[in-house]
CSV table of C-alpha atoms in Angstrom, one decimal:
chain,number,residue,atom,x,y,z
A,1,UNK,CA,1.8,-24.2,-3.2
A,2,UNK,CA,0.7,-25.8,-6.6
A,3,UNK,CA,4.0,-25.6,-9.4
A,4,UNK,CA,2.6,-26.0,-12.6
A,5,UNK,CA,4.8,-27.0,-15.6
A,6,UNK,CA,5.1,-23.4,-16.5
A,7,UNK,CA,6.4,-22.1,-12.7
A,8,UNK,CA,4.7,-19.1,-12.1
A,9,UNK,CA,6.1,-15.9,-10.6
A,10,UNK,CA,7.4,-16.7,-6.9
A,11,UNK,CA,5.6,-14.3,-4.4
A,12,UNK,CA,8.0,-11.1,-3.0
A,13,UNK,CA,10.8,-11.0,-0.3
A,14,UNK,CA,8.5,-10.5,2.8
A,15,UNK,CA,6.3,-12.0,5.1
A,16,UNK,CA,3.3,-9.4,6.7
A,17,UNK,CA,3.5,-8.3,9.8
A,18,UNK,CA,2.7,-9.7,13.2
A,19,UNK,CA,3.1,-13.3,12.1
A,20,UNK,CA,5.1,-14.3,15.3
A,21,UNK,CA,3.3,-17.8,15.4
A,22,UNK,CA,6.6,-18.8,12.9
A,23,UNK,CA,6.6,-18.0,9.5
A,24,UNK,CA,10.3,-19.0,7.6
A,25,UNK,CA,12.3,-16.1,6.8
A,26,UNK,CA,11.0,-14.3,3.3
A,27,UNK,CA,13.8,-13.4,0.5
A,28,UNK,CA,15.8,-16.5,1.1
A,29,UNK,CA,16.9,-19.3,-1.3
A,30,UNK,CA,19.2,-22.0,-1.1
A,31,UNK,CA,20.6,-24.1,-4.3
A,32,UNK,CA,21.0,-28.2,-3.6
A,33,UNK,CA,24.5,-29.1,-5.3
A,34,UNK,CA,24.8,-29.9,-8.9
A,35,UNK,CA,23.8,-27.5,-11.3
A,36,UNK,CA,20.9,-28.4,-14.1
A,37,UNK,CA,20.5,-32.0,-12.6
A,38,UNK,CA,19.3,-31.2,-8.8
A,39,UNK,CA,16.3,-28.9,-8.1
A,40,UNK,CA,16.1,-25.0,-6.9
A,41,UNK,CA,14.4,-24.3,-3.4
A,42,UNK,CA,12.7,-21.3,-2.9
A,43,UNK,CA,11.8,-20.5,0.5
A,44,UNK,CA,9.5,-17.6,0.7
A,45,UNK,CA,6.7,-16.2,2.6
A,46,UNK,CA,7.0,-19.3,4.8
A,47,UNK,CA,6.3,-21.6,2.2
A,48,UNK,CA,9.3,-23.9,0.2
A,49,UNK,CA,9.0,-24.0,-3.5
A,50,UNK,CA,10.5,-26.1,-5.3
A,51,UNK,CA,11.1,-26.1,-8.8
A,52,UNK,CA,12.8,-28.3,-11.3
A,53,UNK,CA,15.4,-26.7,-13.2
A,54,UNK,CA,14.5,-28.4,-16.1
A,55,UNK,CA,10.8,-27.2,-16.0
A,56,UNK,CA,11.8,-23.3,-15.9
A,57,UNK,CA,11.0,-21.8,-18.6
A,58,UNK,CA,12.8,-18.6,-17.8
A,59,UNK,CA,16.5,-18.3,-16.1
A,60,UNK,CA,17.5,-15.5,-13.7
A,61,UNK,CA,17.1,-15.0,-10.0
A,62,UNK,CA,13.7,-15.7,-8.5
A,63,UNK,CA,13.5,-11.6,-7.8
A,64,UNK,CA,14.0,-10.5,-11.2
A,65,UNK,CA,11.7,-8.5,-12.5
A,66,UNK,CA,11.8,-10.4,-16.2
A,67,UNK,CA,10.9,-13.6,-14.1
A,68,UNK,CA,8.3,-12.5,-11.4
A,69,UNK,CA,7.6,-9.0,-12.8
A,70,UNK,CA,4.1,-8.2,-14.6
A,71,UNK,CA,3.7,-9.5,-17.7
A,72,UNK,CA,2.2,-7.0,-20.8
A,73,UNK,CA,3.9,-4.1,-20.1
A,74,UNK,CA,3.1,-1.3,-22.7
A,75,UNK,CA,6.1,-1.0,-24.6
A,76,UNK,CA,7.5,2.7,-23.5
A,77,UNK,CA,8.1,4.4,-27.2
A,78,UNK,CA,6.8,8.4,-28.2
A,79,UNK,CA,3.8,7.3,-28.8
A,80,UNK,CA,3.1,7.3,-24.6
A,81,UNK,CA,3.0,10.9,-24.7
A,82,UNK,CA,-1.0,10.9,-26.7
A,83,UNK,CA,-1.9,7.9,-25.0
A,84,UNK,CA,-0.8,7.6,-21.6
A,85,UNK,CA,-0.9,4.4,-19.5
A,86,UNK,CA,-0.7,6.2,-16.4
A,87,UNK,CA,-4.6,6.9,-17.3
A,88,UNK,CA,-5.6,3.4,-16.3
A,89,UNK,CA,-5.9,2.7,-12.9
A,90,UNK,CA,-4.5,-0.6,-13.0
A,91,UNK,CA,-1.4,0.2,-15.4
A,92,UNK,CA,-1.0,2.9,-12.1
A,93,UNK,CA,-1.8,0.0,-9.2
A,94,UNK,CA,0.6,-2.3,-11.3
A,95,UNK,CA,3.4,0.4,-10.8
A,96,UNK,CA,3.1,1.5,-7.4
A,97,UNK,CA,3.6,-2.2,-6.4
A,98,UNK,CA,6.4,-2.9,-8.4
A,99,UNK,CA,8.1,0.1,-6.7
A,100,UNK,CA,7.4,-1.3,-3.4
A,101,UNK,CA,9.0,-4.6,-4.7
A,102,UNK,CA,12.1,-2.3,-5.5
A,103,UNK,CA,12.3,-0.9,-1.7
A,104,UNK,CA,12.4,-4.9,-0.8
A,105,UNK,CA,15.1,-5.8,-3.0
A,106,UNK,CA,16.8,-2.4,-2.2
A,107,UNK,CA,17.4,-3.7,1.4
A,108,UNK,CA,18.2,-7.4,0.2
A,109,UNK,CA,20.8,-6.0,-2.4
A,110,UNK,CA,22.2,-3.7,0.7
A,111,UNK,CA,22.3,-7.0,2.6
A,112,UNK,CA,24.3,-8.9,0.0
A,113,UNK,CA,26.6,-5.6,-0.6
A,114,UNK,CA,25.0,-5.1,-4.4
A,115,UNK,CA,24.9,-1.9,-6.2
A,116,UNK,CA,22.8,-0.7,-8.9
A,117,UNK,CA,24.7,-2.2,-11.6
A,118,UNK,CA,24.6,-5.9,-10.1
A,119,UNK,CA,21.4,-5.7,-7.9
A,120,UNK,CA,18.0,-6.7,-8.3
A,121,UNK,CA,16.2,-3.4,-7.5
A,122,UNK,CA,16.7,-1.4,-10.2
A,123,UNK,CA,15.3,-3.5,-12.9
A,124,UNK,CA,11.9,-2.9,-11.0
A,125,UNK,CA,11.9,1.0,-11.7
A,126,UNK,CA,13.7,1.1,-14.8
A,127,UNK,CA,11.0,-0.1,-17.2
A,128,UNK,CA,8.9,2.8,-16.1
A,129,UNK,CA,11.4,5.3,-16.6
A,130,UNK,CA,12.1,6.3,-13.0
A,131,UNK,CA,15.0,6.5,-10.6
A,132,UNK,CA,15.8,6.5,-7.1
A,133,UNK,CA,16.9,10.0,-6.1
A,134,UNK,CA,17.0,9.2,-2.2
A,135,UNK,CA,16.7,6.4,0.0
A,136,UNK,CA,15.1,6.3,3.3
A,137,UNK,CA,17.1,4.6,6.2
A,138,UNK,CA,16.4,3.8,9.7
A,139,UNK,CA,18.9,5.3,11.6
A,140,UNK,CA,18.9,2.7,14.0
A,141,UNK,CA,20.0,-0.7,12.5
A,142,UNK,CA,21.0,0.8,8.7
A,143,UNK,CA,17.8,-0.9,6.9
A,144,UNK,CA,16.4,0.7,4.1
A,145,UNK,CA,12.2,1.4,4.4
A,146,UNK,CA,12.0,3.5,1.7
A,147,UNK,CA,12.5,5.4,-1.2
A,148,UNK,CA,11.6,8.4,-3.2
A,149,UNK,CA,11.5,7.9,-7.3
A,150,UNK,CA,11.5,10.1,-9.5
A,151,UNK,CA,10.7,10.5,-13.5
A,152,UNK,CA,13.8,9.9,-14.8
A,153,UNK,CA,13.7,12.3,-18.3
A,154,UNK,CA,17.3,11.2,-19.3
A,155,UNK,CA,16.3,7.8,-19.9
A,156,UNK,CA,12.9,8.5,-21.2
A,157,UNK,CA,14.4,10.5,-24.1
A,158,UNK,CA,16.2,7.5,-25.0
A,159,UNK,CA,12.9,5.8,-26.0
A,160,UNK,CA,11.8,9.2,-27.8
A,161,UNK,CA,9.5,10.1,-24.9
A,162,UNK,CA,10.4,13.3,-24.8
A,163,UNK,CA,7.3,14.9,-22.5
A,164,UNK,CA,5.9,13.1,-19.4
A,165,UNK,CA,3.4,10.9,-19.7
A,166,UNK,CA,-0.5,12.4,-18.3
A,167,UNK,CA,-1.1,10.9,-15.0
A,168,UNK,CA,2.6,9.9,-14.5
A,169,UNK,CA,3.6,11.7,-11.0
A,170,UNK,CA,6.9,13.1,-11.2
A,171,UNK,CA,7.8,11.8,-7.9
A,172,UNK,CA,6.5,8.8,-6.3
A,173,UNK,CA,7.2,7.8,-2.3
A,174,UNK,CA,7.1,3.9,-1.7
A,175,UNK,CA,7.6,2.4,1.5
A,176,UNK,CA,8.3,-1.5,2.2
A,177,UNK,CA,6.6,-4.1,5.2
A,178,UNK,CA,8.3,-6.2,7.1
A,179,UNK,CA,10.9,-8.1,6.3
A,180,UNK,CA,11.7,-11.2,8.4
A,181,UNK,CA,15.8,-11.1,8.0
A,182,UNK,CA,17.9,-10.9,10.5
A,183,UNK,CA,19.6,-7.6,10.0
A,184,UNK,CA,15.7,-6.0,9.6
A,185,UNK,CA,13.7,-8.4,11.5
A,186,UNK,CA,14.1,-6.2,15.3
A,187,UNK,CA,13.3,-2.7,14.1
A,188,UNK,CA,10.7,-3.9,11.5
A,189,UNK,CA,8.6,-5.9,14.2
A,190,UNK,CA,9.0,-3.2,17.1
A,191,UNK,CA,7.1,-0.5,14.8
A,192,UNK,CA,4.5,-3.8,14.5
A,193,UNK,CA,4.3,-3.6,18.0
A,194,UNK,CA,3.7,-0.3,18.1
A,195,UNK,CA,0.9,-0.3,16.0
A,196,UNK,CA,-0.8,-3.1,17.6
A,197,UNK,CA,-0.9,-1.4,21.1
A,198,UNK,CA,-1.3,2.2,19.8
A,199,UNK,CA,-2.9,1.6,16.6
A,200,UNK,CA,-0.3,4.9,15.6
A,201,UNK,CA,3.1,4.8,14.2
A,202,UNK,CA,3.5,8.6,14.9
A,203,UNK,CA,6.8,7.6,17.4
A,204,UNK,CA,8.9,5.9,15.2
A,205,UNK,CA,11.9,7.4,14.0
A,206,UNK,CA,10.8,5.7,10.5
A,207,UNK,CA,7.6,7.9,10.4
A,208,UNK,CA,9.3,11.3,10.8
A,209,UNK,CA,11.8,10.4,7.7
A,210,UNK,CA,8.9,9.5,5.8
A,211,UNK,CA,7.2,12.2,6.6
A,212,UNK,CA,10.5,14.6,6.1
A,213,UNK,CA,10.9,13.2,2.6
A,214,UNK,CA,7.3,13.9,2.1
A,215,UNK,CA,7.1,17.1,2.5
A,216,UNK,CA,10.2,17.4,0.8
A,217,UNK,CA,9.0,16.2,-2.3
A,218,UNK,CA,5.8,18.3,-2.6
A,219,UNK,CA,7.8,21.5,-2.0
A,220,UNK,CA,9.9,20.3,-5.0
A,221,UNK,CA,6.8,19.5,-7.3
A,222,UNK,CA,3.7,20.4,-6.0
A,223,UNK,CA,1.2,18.2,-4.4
A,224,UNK,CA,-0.4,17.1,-7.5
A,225,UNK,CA,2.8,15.8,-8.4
A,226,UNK,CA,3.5,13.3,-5.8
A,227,UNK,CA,2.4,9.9,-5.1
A,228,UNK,CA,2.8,7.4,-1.7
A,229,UNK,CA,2.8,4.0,-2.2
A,230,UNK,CA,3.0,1.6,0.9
A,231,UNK,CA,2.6,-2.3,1.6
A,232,UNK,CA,1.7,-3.6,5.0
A,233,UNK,CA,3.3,-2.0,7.7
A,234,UNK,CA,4.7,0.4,5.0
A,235,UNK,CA,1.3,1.1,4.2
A,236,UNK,CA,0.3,1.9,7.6
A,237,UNK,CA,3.5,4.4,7.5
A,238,UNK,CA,2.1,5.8,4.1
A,239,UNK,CA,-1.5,5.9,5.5
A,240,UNK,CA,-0.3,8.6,7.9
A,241,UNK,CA,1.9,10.5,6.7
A,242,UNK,CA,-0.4,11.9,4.3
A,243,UNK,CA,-3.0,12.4,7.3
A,244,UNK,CA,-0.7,14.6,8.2
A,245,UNK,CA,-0.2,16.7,5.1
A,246,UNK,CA,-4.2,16.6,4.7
A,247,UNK,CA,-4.8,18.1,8.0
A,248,UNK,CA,-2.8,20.5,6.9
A,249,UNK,CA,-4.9,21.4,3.7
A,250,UNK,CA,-2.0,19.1,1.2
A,251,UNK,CA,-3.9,16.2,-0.5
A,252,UNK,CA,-1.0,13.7,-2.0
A,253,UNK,CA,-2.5,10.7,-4.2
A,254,UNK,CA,-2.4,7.6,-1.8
A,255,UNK,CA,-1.8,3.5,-2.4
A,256,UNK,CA,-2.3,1.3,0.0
A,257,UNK,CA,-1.6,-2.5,0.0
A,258,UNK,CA,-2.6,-4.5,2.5
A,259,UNK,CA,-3.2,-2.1,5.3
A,260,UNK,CA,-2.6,-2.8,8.8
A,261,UNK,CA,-5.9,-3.1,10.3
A,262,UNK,CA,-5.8,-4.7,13.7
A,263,UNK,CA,-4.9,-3.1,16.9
A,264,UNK,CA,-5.6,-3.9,20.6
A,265,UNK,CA,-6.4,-0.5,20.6
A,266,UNK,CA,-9.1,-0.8,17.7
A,267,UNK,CA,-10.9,-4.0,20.0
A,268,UNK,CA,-10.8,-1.4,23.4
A,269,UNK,CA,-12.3,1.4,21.5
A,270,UNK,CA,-14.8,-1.5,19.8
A,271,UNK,CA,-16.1,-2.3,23.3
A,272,UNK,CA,-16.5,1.1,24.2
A,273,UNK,CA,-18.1,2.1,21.1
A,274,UNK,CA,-20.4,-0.7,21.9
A,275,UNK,CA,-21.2,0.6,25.4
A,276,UNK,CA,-21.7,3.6,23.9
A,277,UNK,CA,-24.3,2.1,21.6
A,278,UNK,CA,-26.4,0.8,24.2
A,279,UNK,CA,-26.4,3.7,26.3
A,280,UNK,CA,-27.6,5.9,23.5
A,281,UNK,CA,-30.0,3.0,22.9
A,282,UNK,CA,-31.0,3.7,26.4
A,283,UNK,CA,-31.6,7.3,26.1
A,284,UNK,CA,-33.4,7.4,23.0
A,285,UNK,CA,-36.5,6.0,25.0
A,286,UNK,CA,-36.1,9.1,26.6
A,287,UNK,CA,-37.7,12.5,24.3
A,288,UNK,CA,-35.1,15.2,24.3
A,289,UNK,CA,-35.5,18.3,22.2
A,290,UNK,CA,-32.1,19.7,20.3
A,291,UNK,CA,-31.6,22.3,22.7
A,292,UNK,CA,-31.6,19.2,25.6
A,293,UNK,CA,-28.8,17.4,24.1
A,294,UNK,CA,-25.5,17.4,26.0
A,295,UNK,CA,-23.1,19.5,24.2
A,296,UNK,CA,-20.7,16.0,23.3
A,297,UNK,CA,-23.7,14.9,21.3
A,298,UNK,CA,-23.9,18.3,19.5
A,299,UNK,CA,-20.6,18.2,18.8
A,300,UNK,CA,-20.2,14.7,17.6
A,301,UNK,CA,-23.2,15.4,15.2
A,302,UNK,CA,-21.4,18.8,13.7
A,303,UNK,CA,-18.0,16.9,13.6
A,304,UNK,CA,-19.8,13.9,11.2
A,305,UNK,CA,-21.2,16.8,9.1
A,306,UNK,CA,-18.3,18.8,8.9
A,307,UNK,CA,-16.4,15.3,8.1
A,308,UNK,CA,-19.0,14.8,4.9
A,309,UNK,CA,-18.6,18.5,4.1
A,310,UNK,CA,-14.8,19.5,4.0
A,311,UNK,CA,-13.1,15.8,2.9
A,312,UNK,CA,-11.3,16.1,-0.5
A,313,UNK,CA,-8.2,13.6,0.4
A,314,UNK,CA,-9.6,9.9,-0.8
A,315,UNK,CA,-6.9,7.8,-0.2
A,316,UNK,CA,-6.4,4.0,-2.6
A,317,UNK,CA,-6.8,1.1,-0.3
A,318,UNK,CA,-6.0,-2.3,-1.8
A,319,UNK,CA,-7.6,-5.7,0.0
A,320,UNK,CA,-7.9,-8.9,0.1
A,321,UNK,CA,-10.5,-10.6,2.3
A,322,UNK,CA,-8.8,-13.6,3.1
A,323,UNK,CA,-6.0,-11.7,4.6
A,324,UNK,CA,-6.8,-10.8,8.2
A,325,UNK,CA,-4.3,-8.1,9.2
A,326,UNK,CA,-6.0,-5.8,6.2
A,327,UNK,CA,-9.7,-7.6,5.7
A,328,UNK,CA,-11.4,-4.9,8.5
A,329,UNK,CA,-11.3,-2.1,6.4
A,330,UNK,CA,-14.0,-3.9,4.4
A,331,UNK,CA,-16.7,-3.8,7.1
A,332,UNK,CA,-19.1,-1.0,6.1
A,333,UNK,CA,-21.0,1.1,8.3
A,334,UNK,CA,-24.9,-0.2,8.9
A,335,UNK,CA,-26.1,3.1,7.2
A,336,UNK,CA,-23.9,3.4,4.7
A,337,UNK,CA,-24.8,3.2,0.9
A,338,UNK,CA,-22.4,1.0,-1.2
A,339,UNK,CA,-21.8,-0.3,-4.6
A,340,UNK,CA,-19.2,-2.0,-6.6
A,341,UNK,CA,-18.0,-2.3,-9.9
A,342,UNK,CA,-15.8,-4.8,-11.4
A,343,UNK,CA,-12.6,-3.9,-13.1
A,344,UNK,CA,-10.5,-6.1,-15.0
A,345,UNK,CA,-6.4,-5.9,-16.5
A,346,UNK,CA,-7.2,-4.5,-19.9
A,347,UNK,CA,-11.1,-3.9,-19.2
A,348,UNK,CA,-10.5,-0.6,-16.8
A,349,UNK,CA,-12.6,2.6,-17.3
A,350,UNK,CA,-11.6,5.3,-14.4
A,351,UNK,CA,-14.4,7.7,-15.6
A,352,UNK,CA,-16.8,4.5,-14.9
A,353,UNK,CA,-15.3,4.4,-11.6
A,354,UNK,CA,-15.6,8.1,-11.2
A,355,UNK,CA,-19.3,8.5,-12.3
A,356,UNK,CA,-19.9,5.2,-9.6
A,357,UNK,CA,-18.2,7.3,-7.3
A,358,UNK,CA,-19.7,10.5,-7.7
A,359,UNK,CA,-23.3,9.0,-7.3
A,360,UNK,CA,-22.8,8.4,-3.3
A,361,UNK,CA,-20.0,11.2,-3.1
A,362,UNK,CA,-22.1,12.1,0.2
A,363,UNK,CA,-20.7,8.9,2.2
A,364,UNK,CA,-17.3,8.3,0.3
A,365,UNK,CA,-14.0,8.8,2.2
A,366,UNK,CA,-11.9,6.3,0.2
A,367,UNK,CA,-11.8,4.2,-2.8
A,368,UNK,CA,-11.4,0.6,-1.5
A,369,UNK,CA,-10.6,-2.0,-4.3
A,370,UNK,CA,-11.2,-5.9,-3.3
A,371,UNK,CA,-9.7,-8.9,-5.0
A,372,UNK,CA,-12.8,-11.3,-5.9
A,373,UNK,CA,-10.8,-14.0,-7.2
A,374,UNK,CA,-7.2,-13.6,-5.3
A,375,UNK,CA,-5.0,-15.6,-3.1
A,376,UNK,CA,-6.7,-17.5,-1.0
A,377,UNK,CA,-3.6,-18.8,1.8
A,378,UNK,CA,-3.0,-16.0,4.4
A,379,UNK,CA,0.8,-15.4,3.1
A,380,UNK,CA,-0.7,-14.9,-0.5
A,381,UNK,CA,-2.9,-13.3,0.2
A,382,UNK,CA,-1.4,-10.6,2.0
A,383,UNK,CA,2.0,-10.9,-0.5
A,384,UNK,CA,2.9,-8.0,-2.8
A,385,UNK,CA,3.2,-10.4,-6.1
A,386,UNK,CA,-0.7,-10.3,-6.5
A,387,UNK,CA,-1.3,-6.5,-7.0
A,388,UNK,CA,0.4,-6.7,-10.7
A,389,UNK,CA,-0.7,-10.4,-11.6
A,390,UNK,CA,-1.9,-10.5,-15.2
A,391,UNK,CA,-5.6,-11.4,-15.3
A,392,UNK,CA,-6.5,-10.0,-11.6
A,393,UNK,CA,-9.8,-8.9,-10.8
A,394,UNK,CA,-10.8,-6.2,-8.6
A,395,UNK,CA,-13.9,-5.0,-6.8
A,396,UNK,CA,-14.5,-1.3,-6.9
A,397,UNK,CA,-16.6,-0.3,-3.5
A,398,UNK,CA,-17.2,2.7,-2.6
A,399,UNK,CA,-18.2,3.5,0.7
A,400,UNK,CA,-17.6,4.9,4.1
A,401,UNK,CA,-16.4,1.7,6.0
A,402,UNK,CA,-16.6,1.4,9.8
A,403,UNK,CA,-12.5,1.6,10.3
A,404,UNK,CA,-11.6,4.1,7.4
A,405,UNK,CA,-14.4,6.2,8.6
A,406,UNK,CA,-12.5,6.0,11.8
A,407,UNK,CA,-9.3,6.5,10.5
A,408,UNK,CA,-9.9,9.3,8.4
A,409,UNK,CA,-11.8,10.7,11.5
A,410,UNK,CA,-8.8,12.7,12.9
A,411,UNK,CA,-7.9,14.6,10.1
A,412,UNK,CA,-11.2,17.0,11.2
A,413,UNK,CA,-10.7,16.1,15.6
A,414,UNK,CA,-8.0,16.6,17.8
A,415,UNK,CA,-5.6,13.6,18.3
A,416,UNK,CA,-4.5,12.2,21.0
A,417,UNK,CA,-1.1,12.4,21.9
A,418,UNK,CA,1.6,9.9,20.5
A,419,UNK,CA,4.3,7.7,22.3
A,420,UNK,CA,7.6,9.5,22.0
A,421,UNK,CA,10.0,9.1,19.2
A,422,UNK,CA,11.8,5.9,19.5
């Protein structure tokens, strides 16, 4: 990793998961003896950085959010209330993230036995005039996975915002990834595990709290009201958990970072879907009026026009293409229209988006958001960091890929039945 003169942010607390091939243990940092003469080693992501002391331009703790945080932050003051933030799209991508970061450092400081006056996770929610009204733990080792924040009014009133900001949700559900650390690193890679065999995460006992506190929430506030925010394996957590509200008729506003998007099951059902192919290939040289059709291929064709026909949940999928645990969601379907539209940090227009959107609404199941000019490095680009880096540049395409199309599937089929609770 390239240091410049003016050290940029270092990337989050976490490694993505699945990287057994030996990645160095995310979130740690070690200090070489003699303070302002020796130099300050980061080791993060599975990459050292090191940085001269004498070259930092700005003190604090690697995690803080005044030293890796976004820059440009609106400052919060009254005048929030006429013109909301929250409006752009990438003031709202910006914030989701950083309260991912916070469910990271909420497990470090619970590692190094920190509270909320001397830890690093509150500085990440504070700015935005939240707070942490419940944590989610796993039951099994004491690890924290998520958390559910809401609009904190008390301390918004203290910067004279005295109504709620349009577009702000008043509670927000974020859910970490994996983090390689010894007290996390068993439980975190087991639920790994499990998606790659069973391409679900319906049997952990970390998908039932999620899904507890998610329900929870929207009986408190309304669906409307409510946001879920995941990274990584947390975003495969957050991906269904509102599935399951939406088959249900509740449609929750949905972030997803990084997506988990490989599965052995995904490669067997690729084969057969393949076999399938050719066989239907094979019987197309064959005429057959409607009435002749077997009843499966009847009811396959009804279930893709009732999927076009009833979806109103579009969940946000953020991706970059040189990360290869998330970069299969951006494989369209052959027959699928697509377009994109550029968005920049200060440059955003959601009713742009919108109108882009609305133009292939037929084939739309999700709004999937590609970096053109992100990390490039596998660890990069499948960190946290880059989702509120100043200057970032995103690719709007709309379109019914292959694997959300497949995903998104179940919400109108039956499912088959999940691995027991674990």
């Amino acid at each position: 990793m390239v240091i410049d003169l003016a050290p940029p942010p270092p990337p989050p607390p976490l490694v993505g998961e699945l990287e057994v091939a030996g990645a160095a243990v995310g979130g740690k940092k070690e200090e070489r003896e003699g303070e302002g003469e020796g130099e300050e080693v980061g080791v993060c992501g599975g990459e050292a950085v090191v940085v001269a002391a004498a070259d930092a331009e700005v003190e604090g703790h690697p995690y803080d959010f005044h030293v890796s945080g976004p820059r440009n932050l609106p400052p919060p003051n009254w005048r929030e209330i006429i013109r909301s933030s929250w409006k752009d799209p990438n003031y709202k991508r910006m914030v989701m993230a950083c309260f991912i970061q916070a469910v990271y450092l909420l497990e470090l400081d619970r590692q190094d036995e920190k509270g909320e006056e001397d830890g690093l996770a509150p500085k990440w929610w504070k700015p935005f005039k939240y707070k942490v009204t419940q944590t989610l733990v796993d039951e099994r080792d004491g690890s924290i996975y998520g958390a559910v924040l809401e609009w904190d009014r008390s301390s918004a009133l203290s910067d004279l915002i005295l109504l709620r900001p349009s577009g702000a949700p008043r509670a927000v559900l974020a859910l970490r990834g994996t983090l390689l650390q010894k007290p996390t690193i068993k439980r975190d890679l087991q639920d790994d595990l499990r998606f790659l065999v069973w391409e679900s995460l319906k049997g952990s006992v970390r998908y039932i709290g999620a899904l507890e506190a998610l329900k929870t929430a929207v009986e408190r506030f309304g669906s409307a009201n409510v946001s879920v925010a995941g990274h990584s394996l947390g975003a495969g957590f957050a991906l269904q958990v509102c599935k399951e509200l939406a088959k249900q008729g509740v449609f929750v506003e949905c972030h997803l970072f990084n997506p988990p998007s490989v599965s052995l099951a995904m490669g067997v059902r690729s084969m057969s879907e393949k076999a399938s192919y050719l066989w239907k290939k094979v019987k197309a040289s064959l005429p057959l009026t409607e009435e002749a059709l077997p009843d499966s291929t009847k009811e396959e064709g009804s279930a893709k026009k009732k999927l076009r026909a009833d979806k109103k949940w579009v969940p946000h999928l953020y991706v970059n293409n040189s990360d290869y645990i998330c970069c299969h969601y951006n494989a369209p379907n052959c027959s699928t229209t697509t377009t994109t539209t550029t968005t920049t940090d200060g440059a955003s227009d959601e009713q742009r988006q919108q109108r882009k959107a609305s133009e292939i609404a037929g084939d739309v199941v999700a709004k999937l958001f590609v970096t053109s000019k992100g990390p490039q490095k596998f660890l990069e680009a499948h960190g946290l960091e880059q989702w509120w880096s100043d200057g970032m540049e995103l690719q709007l395409a709309v379109y019914d890929s292959k694997l959300i199309h497949r995903q998104l599937k179940s919400l109108y089929t039956a499912t088959a039945p999940s691995p027991p609770a674990k």
